[in-house]
PDB file of C-alpha atoms in Angstrom:
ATOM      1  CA  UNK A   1     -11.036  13.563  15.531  1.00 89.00           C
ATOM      2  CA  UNK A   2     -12.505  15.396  18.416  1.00 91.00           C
ATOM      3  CA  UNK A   3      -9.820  15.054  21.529  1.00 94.00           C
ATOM      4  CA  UNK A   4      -9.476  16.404  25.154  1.00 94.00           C
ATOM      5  CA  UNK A   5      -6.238  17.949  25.831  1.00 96.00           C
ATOM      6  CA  UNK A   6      -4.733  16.589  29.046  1.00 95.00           C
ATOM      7  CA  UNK A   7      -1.680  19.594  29.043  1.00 94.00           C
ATOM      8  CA  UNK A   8      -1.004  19.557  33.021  1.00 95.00           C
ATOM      9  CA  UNK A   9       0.348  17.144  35.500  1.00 94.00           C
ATOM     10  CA  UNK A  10      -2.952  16.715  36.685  1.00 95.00           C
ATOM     11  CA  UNK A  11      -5.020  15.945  33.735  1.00 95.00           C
ATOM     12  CA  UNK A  12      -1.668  13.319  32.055  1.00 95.00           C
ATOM     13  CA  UNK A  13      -1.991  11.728  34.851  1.00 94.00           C
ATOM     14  CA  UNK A  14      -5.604  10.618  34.993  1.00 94.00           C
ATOM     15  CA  UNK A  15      -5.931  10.008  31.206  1.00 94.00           C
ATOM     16  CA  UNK A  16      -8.310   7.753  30.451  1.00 94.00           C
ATOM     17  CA  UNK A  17      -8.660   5.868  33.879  1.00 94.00           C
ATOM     18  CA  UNK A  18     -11.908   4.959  34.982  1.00 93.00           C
ATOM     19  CA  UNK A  19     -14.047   5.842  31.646  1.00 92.00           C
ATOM     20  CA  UNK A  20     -16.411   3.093  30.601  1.00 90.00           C
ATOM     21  CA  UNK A  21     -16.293   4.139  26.850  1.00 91.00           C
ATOM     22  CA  UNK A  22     -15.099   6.521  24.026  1.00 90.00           C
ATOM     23  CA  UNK A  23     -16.547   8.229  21.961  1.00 89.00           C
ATOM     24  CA  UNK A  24     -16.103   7.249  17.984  1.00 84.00           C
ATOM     25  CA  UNK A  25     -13.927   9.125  16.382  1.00 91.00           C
ATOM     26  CA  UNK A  26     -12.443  10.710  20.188  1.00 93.00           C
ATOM     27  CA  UNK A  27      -9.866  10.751  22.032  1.00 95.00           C
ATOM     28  CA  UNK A  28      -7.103  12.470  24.529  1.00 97.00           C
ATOM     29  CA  UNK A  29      -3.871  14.237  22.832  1.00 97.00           C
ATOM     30  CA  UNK A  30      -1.496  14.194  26.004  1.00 97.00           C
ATOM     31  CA  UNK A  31       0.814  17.488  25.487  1.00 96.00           C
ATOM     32  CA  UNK A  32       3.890  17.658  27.313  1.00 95.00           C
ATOM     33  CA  UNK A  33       6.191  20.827  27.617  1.00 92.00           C
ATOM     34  CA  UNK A  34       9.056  19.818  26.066  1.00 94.00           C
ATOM     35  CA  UNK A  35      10.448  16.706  24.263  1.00 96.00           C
ATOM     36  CA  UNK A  36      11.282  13.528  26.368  1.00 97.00           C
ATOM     37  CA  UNK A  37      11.405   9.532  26.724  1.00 97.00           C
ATOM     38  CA  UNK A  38       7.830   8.749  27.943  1.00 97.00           C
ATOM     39  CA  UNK A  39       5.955   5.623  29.056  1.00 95.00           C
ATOM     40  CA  UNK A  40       2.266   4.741  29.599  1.00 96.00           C
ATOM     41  CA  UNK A  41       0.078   2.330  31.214  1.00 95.00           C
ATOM     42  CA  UNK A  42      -3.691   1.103  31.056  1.00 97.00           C
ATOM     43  CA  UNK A  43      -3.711   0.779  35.267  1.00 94.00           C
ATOM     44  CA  UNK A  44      -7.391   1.786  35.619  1.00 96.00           C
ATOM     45  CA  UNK A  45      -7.948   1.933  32.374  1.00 96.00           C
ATOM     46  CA  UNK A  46     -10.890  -0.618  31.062  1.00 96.00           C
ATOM     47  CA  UNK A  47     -11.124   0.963  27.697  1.00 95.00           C
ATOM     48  CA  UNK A  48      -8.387  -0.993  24.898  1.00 96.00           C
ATOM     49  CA  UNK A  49      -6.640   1.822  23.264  1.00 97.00           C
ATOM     50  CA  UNK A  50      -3.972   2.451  20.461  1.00 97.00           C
ATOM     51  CA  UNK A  51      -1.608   5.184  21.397  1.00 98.00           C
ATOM     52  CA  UNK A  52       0.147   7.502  18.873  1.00 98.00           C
ATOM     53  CA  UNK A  53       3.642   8.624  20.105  1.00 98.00           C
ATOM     54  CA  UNK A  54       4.392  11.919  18.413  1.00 98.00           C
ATOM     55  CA  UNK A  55       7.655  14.176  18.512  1.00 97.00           C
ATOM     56  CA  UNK A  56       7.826  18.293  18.494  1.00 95.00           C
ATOM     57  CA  UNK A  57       7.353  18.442  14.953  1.00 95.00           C
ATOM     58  CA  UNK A  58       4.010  16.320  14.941  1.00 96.00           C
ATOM     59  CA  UNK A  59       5.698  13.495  13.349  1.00 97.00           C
ATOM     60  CA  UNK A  60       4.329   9.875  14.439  1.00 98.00           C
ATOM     61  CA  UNK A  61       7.549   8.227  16.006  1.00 98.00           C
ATOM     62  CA  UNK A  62       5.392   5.078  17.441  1.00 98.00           C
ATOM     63  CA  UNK A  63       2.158   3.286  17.501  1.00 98.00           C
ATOM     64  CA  UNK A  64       1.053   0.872  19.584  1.00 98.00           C
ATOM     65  CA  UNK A  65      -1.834  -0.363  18.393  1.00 97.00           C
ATOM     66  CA  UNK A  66      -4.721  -2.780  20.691  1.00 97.00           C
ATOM     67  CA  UNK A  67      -3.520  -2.140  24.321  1.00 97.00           C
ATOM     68  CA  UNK A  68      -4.803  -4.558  27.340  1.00 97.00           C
ATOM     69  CA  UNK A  69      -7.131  -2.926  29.757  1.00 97.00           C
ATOM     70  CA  UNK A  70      -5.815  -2.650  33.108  1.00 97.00           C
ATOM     71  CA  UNK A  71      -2.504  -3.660  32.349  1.00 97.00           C
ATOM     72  CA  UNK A  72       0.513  -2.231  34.713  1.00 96.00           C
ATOM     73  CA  UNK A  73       3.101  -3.288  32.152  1.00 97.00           C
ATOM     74  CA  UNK A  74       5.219  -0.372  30.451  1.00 97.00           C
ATOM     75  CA  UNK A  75       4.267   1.084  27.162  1.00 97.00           C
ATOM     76  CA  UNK A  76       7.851   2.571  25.832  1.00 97.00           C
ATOM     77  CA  UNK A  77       7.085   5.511  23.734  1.00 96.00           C
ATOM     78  CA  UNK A  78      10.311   6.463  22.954  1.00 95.00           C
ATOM     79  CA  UNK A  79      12.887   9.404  23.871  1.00 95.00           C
ATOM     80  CA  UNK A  80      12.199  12.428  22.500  1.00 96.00           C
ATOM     81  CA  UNK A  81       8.241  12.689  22.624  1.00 98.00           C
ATOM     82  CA  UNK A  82       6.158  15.932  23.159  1.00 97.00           C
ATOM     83  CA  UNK A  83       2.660  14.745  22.256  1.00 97.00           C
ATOM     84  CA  UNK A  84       0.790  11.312  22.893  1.00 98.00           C
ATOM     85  CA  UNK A  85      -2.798  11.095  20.858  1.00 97.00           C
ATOM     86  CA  UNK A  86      -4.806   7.513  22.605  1.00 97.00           C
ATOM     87  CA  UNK A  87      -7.338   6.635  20.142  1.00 97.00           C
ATOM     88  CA  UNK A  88     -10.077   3.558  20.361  1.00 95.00           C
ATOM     89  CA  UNK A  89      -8.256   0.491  19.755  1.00 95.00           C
ATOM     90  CA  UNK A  90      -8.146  -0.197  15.866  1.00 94.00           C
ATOM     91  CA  UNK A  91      -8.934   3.492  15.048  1.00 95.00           C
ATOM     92  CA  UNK A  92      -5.150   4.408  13.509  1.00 96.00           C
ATOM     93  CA  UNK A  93      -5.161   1.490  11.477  1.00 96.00           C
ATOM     94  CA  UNK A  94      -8.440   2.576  10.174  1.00 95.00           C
ATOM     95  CA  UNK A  95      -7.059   6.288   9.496  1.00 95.00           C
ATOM     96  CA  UNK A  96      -3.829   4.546   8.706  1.00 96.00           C
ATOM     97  CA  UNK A  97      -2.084   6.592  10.821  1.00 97.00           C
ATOM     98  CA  UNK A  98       1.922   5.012  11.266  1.00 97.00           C
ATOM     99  CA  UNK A  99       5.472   6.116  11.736  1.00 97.00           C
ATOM    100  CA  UNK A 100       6.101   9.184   9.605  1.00 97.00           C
ATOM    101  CA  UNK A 101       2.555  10.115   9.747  1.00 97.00           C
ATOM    102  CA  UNK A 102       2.415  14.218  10.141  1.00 96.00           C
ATOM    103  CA  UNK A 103      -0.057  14.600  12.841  1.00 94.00           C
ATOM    104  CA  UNK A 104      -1.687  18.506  12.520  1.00 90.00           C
ATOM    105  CA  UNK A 105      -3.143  20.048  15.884  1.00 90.00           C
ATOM    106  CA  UNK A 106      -3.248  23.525  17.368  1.00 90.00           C
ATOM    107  CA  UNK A 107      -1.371  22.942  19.836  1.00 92.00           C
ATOM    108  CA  UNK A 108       1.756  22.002  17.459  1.00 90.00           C
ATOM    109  CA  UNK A 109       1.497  24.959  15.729  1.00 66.00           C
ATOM    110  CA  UNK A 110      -0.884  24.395  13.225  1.00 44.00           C
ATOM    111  CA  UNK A 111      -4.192  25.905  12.410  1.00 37.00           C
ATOM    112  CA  UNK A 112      -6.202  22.565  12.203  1.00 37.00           C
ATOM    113  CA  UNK A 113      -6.871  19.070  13.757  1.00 39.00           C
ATOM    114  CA  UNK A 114      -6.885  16.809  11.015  1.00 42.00           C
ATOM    115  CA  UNK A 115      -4.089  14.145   9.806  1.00 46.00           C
ATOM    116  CA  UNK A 116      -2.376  13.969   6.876  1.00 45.00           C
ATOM    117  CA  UNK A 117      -0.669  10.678   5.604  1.00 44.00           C
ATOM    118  CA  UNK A 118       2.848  11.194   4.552  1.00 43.00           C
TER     119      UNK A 118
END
Protein backbone atom coordinates (compact mmCIF):
# COMPACT_ATOMS: atom_id res chain seq x y z
CA UNK A 1 0.00 0.00 0.00
CA UNK A 2 1.52 3.21 -1.09
CA UNK A 3 0.58 6.01 1.79
CA UNK A 4 1.39 9.74 2.51
CA UNK A 5 2.61 10.33 5.90
CA UNK A 6 0.72 13.20 7.54
CA UNK A 7 3.49 13.32 10.81
CA UNK A 8 2.86 17.19 11.79
CA UNK A 9 0.05 19.20 13.13
CA UNK A 10 -0.31 20.60 9.91
CA UNK A 11 -0.53 17.77 7.56
CA UNK A 12 -3.13 15.48 10.56
CA UNK A 13 -5.06 18.06 10.33
CA UNK A 14 -5.93 18.37 6.66
CA UNK A 15 -5.99 14.58 6.00
CA UNK A 16 -7.96 13.74 3.40
CA UNK A 17 -10.26 16.92 3.16
CA UNK A 18 -11.09 18.17 -0.05
CA UNK A 19 -9.62 15.17 -2.36
CA UNK A 20 -12.04 13.99 -5.01
CA UNK A 21 -10.50 10.41 -5.10
CA UNK A 22 -7.84 7.83 -3.94
CA UNK A 23 -5.77 6.13 -5.40
CA UNK A 24 -6.23 2.04 -5.34
CA UNK A 25 -4.31 0.51 -3.16
CA UNK A 26 -3.36 4.35 -1.27
CA UNK A 27 -3.74 5.95 1.44
CA UNK A 28 -2.57 8.40 4.51
CA UNK A 29 -0.81 6.68 7.73
CA UNK A 30 -1.45 9.60 10.34
CA UNK A 31 1.72 9.32 12.85
CA UNK A 32 1.43 10.88 16.06
CA UNK A 33 4.37 11.39 18.62
CA UNK A 34 3.39 9.48 21.27
CA UNK A 35 0.46 7.17 22.27
CA UNK A 36 -3.02 8.77 23.01
CA UNK A 37 -7.03 8.59 22.85
CA UNK A 38 -7.73 10.00 19.33
CA UNK A 39 -10.84 10.86 17.30
CA UNK A 40 -11.54 11.60 13.61
CA UNK A 41 -13.99 13.07 11.37
CA UNK A 42 -14.93 13.08 7.51
CA UNK A 43 -15.82 17.20 7.79
CA UNK A 44 -14.62 17.99 4.24
CA UNK A 45 -14.00 14.86 3.45
CA UNK A 46 -16.14 13.48 0.22
CA UNK A 47 -14.10 10.38 -0.15
CA UNK A 48 -15.84 7.13 2.21
CA UNK A 49 -12.96 5.73 4.04
CA UNK A 50 -12.13 2.81 6.52
CA UNK A 51 -9.72 3.89 9.16
CA UNK A 52 -7.20 1.54 10.89
CA UNK A 53 -6.50 2.60 14.55
CA UNK A 54 -3.06 1.30 15.43
CA UNK A 55 -1.07 1.41 18.85
CA UNK A 56 2.99 1.91 19.35
CA UNK A 57 3.66 -1.53 18.62
CA UNK A 58 1.79 -1.53 15.13
CA UNK A 59 -0.90 -3.61 16.46
CA UNK A 60 -4.54 -2.89 14.90
CA UNK A 61 -6.60 -1.83 18.09
CA UNK A 62 -9.76 -0.64 15.81
CA UNK A 63 -11.32 -0.53 12.46
CA UNK A 64 -13.91 1.31 11.33
CA UNK A 65 -14.78 0.22 8.27
CA UNK A 66 -17.28 2.42 5.39
CA UNK A 67 -17.23 5.99 6.91
CA UNK A 68 -19.94 8.77 5.68
CA UNK A 69 -18.50 11.57 3.67
CA UNK A 70 -18.77 14.80 5.26
CA UNK A 71 -19.89 13.63 8.42
CA UNK A 72 -19.00 15.89 11.71
CA UNK A 73 -19.88 13.00 14.00
CA UNK A 74 -16.91 11.52 16.20
CA UNK A 75 -14.95 8.54 15.12
CA UNK A 76 -13.55 7.11 18.70
CA UNK A 77 -10.30 5.49 18.01
CA UNK A 78 -9.47 4.56 21.23
CA UNK A 79 -6.87 5.63 24.09
CA UNK A 80 -3.64 4.72 23.54
CA UNK A 81 -3.14 5.22 19.64
CA UNK A 82 0.14 6.35 17.86
CA UNK A 83 -0.68 5.61 14.22
CA UNK A 84 -4.03 5.95 12.14
CA UNK A 85 -3.72 4.23 8.40
CA UNK A 86 -7.36 5.66 6.26
CA UNK A 87 -7.73 3.33 3.48
CA UNK A 88 -10.61 3.39 0.54
CA UNK A 89 -13.68 2.23 2.06
CA UNK A 90 -13.84 -1.71 1.82
CA UNK A 91 -10.03 -1.97 1.26
CA UNK A 92 -9.17 -3.70 4.97
CA UNK A 93 -11.78 -6.08 4.58
CA UNK A 94 -10.31 -6.95 1.30
CA UNK A 95 -6.64 -7.25 2.92
CA UNK A 96 -8.47 -8.54 5.93
CA UNK A 97 -6.86 -6.33 7.99
CA UNK A 98 -8.75 -6.45 11.88
CA UNK A 99 -7.96 -6.15 15.53
CA UNK A 100 -4.68 -7.91 16.23
CA UNK A 101 -3.54 -7.34 12.79
CA UNK A 102 0.47 -6.40 13.01
CA UNK A 103 0.65 -3.47 10.79
CA UNK A 104 4.66 -3.14 9.45
CA UNK A 105 5.83 0.51 8.38
CA UNK A 106 9.07 2.44 8.67
CA UNK A 107 8.03 4.64 10.67
CA UNK A 108 7.21 1.89 13.53
CA UNK A 109 10.39 0.59 13.37
CA UNK A 110 10.33 -1.75 10.77
CA UNK A 111 12.16 -2.07 7.53
CA UNK A 112 9.02 -2.53 5.26
CA UNK A 113 5.40 -1.40 4.44
CA UNK A 114 3.54 -4.40 4.03
CA UNK A 115 0.88 -6.18 6.51
CA UNK A 116 0.99 -9.25 7.98
CA UNK A 117 -2.20 -11.08 9.31
CA UNK A 118 -1.79 -12.35 12.77
Amino acid sequence: IDVEVADTPQTRKQGLMYREQLAPLSGMFFVFDKPQKVHFWMKNTSISLDMIFINKNGVVEKVIERTIPYSQNLLHGGRDIQYVLELASGLSKVLKIRSGTQVIHPLINSKSSRFCDN
